[in-house]
Short mmCIF file of N, CA and C in Angstrom, two decimals:
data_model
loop_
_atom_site.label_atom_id
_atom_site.label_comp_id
_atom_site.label_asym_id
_atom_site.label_seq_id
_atom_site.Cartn_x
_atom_site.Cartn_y
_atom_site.Cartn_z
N UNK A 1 48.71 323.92 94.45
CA UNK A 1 47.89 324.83 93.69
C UNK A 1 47.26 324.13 92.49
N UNK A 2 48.13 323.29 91.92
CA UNK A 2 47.57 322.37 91.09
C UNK A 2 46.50 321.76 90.99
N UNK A 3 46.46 321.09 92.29
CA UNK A 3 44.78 320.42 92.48
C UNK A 3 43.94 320.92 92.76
N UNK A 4 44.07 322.97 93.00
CA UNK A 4 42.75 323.12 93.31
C UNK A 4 42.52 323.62 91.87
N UNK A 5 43.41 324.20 91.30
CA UNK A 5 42.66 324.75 90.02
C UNK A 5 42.44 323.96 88.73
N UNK A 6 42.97 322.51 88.79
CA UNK A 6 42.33 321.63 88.08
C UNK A 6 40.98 321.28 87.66
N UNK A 7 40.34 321.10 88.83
CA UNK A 7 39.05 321.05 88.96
C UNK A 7 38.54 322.27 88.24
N UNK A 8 38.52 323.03 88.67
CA UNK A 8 38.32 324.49 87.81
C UNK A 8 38.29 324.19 86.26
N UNK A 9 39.57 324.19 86.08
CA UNK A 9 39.66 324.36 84.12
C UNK A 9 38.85 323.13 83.59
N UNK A 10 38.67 321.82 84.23
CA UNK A 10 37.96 320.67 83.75
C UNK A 10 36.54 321.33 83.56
N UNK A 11 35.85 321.68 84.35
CA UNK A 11 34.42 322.27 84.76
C UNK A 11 34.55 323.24 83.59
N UNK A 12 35.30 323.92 83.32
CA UNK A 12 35.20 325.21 82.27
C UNK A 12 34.96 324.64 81.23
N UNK A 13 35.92 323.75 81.03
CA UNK A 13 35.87 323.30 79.62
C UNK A 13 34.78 322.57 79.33
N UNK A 14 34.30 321.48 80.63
CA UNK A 14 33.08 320.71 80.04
C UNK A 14 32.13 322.08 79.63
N UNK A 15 31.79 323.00 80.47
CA UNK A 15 30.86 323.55 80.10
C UNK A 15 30.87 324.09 78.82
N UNK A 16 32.30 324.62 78.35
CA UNK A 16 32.38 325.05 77.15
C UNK A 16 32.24 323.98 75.55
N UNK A 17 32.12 322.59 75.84
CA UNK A 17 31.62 321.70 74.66
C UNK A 17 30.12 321.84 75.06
N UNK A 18 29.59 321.51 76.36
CA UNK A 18 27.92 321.57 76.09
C UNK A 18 27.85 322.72 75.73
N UNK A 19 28.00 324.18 76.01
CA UNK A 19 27.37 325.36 74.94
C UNK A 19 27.87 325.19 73.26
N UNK A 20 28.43 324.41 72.82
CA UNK A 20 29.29 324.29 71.75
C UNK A 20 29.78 324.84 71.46
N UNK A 21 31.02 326.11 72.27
CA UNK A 21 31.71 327.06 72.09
C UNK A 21 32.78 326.27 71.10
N UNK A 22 33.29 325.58 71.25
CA UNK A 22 34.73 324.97 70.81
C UNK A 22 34.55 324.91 69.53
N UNK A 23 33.31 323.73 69.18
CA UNK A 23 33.01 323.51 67.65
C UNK A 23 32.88 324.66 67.01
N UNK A 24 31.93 325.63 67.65
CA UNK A 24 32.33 326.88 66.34
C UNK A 24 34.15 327.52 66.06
N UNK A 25 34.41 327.42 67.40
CA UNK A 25 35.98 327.23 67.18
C UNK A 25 36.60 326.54 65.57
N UNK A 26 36.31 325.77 66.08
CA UNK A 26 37.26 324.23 64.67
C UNK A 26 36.48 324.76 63.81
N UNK A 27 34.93 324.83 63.47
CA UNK A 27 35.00 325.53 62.33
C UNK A 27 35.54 327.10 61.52
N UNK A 28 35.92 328.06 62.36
CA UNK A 28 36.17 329.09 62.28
C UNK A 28 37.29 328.95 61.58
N UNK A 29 38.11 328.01 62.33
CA UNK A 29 39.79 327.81 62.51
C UNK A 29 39.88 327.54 61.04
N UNK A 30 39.13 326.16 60.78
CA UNK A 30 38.96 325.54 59.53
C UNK A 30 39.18 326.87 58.33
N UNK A 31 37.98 327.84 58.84
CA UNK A 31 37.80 328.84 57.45
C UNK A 31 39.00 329.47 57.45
N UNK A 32 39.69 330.07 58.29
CA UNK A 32 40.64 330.65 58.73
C UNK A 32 42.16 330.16 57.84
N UNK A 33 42.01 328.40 58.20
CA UNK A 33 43.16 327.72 57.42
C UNK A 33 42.92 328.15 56.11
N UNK A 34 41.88 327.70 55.54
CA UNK A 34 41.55 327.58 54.08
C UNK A 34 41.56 329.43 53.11
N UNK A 35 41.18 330.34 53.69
CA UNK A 35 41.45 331.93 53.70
C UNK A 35 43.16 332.37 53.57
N UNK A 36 43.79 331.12 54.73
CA UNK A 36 45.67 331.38 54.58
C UNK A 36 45.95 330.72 53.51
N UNK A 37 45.35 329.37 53.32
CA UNK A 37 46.13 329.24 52.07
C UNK A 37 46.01 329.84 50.41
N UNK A 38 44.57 330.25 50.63
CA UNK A 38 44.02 331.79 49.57
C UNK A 38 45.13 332.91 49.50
N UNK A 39 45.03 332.88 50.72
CA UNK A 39 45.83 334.56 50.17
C UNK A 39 46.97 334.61 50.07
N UNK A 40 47.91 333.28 50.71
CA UNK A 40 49.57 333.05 50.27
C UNK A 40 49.85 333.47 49.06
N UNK A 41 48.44 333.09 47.90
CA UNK A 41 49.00 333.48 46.51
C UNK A 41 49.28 335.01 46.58
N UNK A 42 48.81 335.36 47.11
CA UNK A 42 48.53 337.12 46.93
C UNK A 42 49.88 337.86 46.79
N UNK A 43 50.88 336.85 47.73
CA UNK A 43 52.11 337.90 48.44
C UNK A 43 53.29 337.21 47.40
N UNK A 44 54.09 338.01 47.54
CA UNK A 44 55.11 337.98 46.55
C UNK A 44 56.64 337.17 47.09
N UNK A 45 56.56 335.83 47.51
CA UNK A 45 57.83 335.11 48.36
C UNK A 45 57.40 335.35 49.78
N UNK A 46 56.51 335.60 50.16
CA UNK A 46 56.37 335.65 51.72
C UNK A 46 55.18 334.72 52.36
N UNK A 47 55.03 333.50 51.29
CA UNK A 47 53.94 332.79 51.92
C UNK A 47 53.89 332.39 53.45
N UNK A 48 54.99 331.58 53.42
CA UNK A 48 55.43 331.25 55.03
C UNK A 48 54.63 332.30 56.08
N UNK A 49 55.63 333.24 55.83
CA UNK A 49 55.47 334.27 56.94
C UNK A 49 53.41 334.58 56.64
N UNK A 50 53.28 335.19 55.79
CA UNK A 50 51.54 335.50 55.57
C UNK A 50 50.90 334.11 56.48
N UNK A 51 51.67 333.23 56.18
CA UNK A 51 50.24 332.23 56.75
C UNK A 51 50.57 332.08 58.30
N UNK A 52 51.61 332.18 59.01
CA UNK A 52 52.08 332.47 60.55
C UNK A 52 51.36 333.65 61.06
N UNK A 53 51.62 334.50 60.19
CA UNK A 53 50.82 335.84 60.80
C UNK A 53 49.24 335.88 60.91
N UNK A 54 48.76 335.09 59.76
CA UNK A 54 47.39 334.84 59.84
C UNK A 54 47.26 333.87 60.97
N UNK A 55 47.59 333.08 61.12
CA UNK A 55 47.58 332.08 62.06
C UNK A 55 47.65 332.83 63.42
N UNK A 56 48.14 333.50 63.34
CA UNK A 56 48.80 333.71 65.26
C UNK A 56 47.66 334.56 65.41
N UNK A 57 47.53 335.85 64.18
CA UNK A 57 46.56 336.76 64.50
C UNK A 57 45.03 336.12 64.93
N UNK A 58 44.73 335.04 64.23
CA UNK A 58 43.55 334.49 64.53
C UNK A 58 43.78 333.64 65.66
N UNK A 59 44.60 332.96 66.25
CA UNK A 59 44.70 332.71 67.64
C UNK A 59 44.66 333.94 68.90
N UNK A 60 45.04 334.64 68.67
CA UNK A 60 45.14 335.79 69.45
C UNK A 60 43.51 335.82 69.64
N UNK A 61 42.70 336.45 68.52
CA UNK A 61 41.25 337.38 68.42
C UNK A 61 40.39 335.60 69.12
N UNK A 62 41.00 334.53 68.77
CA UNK A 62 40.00 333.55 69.44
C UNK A 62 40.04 333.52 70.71
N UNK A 63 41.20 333.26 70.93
CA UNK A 63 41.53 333.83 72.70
C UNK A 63 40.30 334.24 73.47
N UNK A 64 40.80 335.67 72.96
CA UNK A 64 39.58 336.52 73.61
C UNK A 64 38.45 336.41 73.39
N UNK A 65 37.45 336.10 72.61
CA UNK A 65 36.40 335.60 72.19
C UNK A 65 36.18 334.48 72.82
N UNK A 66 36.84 333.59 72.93
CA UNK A 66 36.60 332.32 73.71
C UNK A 66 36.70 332.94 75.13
N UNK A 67 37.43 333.21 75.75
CA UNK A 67 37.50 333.72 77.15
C UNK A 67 36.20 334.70 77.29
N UNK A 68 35.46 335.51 76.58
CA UNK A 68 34.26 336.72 76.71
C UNK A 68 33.49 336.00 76.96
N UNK A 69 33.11 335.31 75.45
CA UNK A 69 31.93 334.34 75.79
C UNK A 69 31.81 332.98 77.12
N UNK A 70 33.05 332.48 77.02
CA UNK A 70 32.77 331.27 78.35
C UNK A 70 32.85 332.13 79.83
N UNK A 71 33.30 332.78 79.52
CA UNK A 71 33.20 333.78 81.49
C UNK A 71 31.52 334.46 81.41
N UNK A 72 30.95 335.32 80.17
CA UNK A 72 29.94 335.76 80.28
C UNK A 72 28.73 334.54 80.36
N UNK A 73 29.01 333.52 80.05
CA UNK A 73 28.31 332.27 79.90
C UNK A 73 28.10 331.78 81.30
N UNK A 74 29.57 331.36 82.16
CA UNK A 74 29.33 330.60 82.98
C UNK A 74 28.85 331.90 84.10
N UNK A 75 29.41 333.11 84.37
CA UNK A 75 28.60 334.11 85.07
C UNK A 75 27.27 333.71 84.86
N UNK A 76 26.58 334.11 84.14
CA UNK A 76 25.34 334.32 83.66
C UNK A 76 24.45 333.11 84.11
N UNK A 77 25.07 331.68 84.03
CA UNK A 77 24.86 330.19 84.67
C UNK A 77 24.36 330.55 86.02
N UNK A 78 25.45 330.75 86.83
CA UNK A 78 25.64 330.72 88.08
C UNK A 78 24.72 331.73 88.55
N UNK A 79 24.22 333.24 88.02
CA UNK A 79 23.70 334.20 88.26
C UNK A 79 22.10 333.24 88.70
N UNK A 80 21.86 332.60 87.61
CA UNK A 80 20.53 331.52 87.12
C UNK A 80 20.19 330.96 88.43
N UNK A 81 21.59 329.77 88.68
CA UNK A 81 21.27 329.45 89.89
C UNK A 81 21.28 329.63 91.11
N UNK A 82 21.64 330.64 91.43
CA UNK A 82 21.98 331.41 92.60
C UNK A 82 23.29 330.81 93.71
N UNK A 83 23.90 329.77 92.71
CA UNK A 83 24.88 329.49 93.32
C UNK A 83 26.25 330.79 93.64
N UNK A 84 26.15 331.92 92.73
CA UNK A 84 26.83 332.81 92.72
C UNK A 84 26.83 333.73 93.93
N UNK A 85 25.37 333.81 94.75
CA UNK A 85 25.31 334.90 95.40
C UNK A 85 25.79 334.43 96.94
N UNK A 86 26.46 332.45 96.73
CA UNK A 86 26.84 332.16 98.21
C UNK A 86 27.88 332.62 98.47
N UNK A 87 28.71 332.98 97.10
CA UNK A 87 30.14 333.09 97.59
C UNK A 87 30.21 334.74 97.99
#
């Protein structure tokens, strides 16, 4: 099963640096870091935990955002070339 869906996730991903999905990624992430270490001051002994929770929560919402946009992307590709309508 391995080797067939390899091929797969390679192809995804190239496609996902040529649309430059990723880079807005790292920058997001970036703001994201720099926002956790802002608001650690805010909380009263619970930095740790505030910046995990920020962290995970913004992994979570990228997730999906990354998965919307690269499926509506590469659909939308394939729609283009009509490679979609062989299968």
């Amino acid at each position: 099963m391995t080797r067939t869906v390899f091929p797969i996730i390679l192809n995804t991903f190239r496609e996902a640096i040529r649309d430059r999905i990723l880079y807005n990624l790292v920058i997001f992430a970036l703001l994201v870091i720099a926002s956790a270490v802002l608001l650690k001051d805010l909380t009263d002994g619970q930095e740790g935990r505030t910046i995990v929770n920020i962290g995970l929560t913004a992994m979570l919402f990228f997730g999906v955002f990354i998965a919307i946009f690269v499926g509506v992307g590469l659909v939308s590709k394939e729609i283009e070339k009509r490679t979609v309508y062989s299968i």
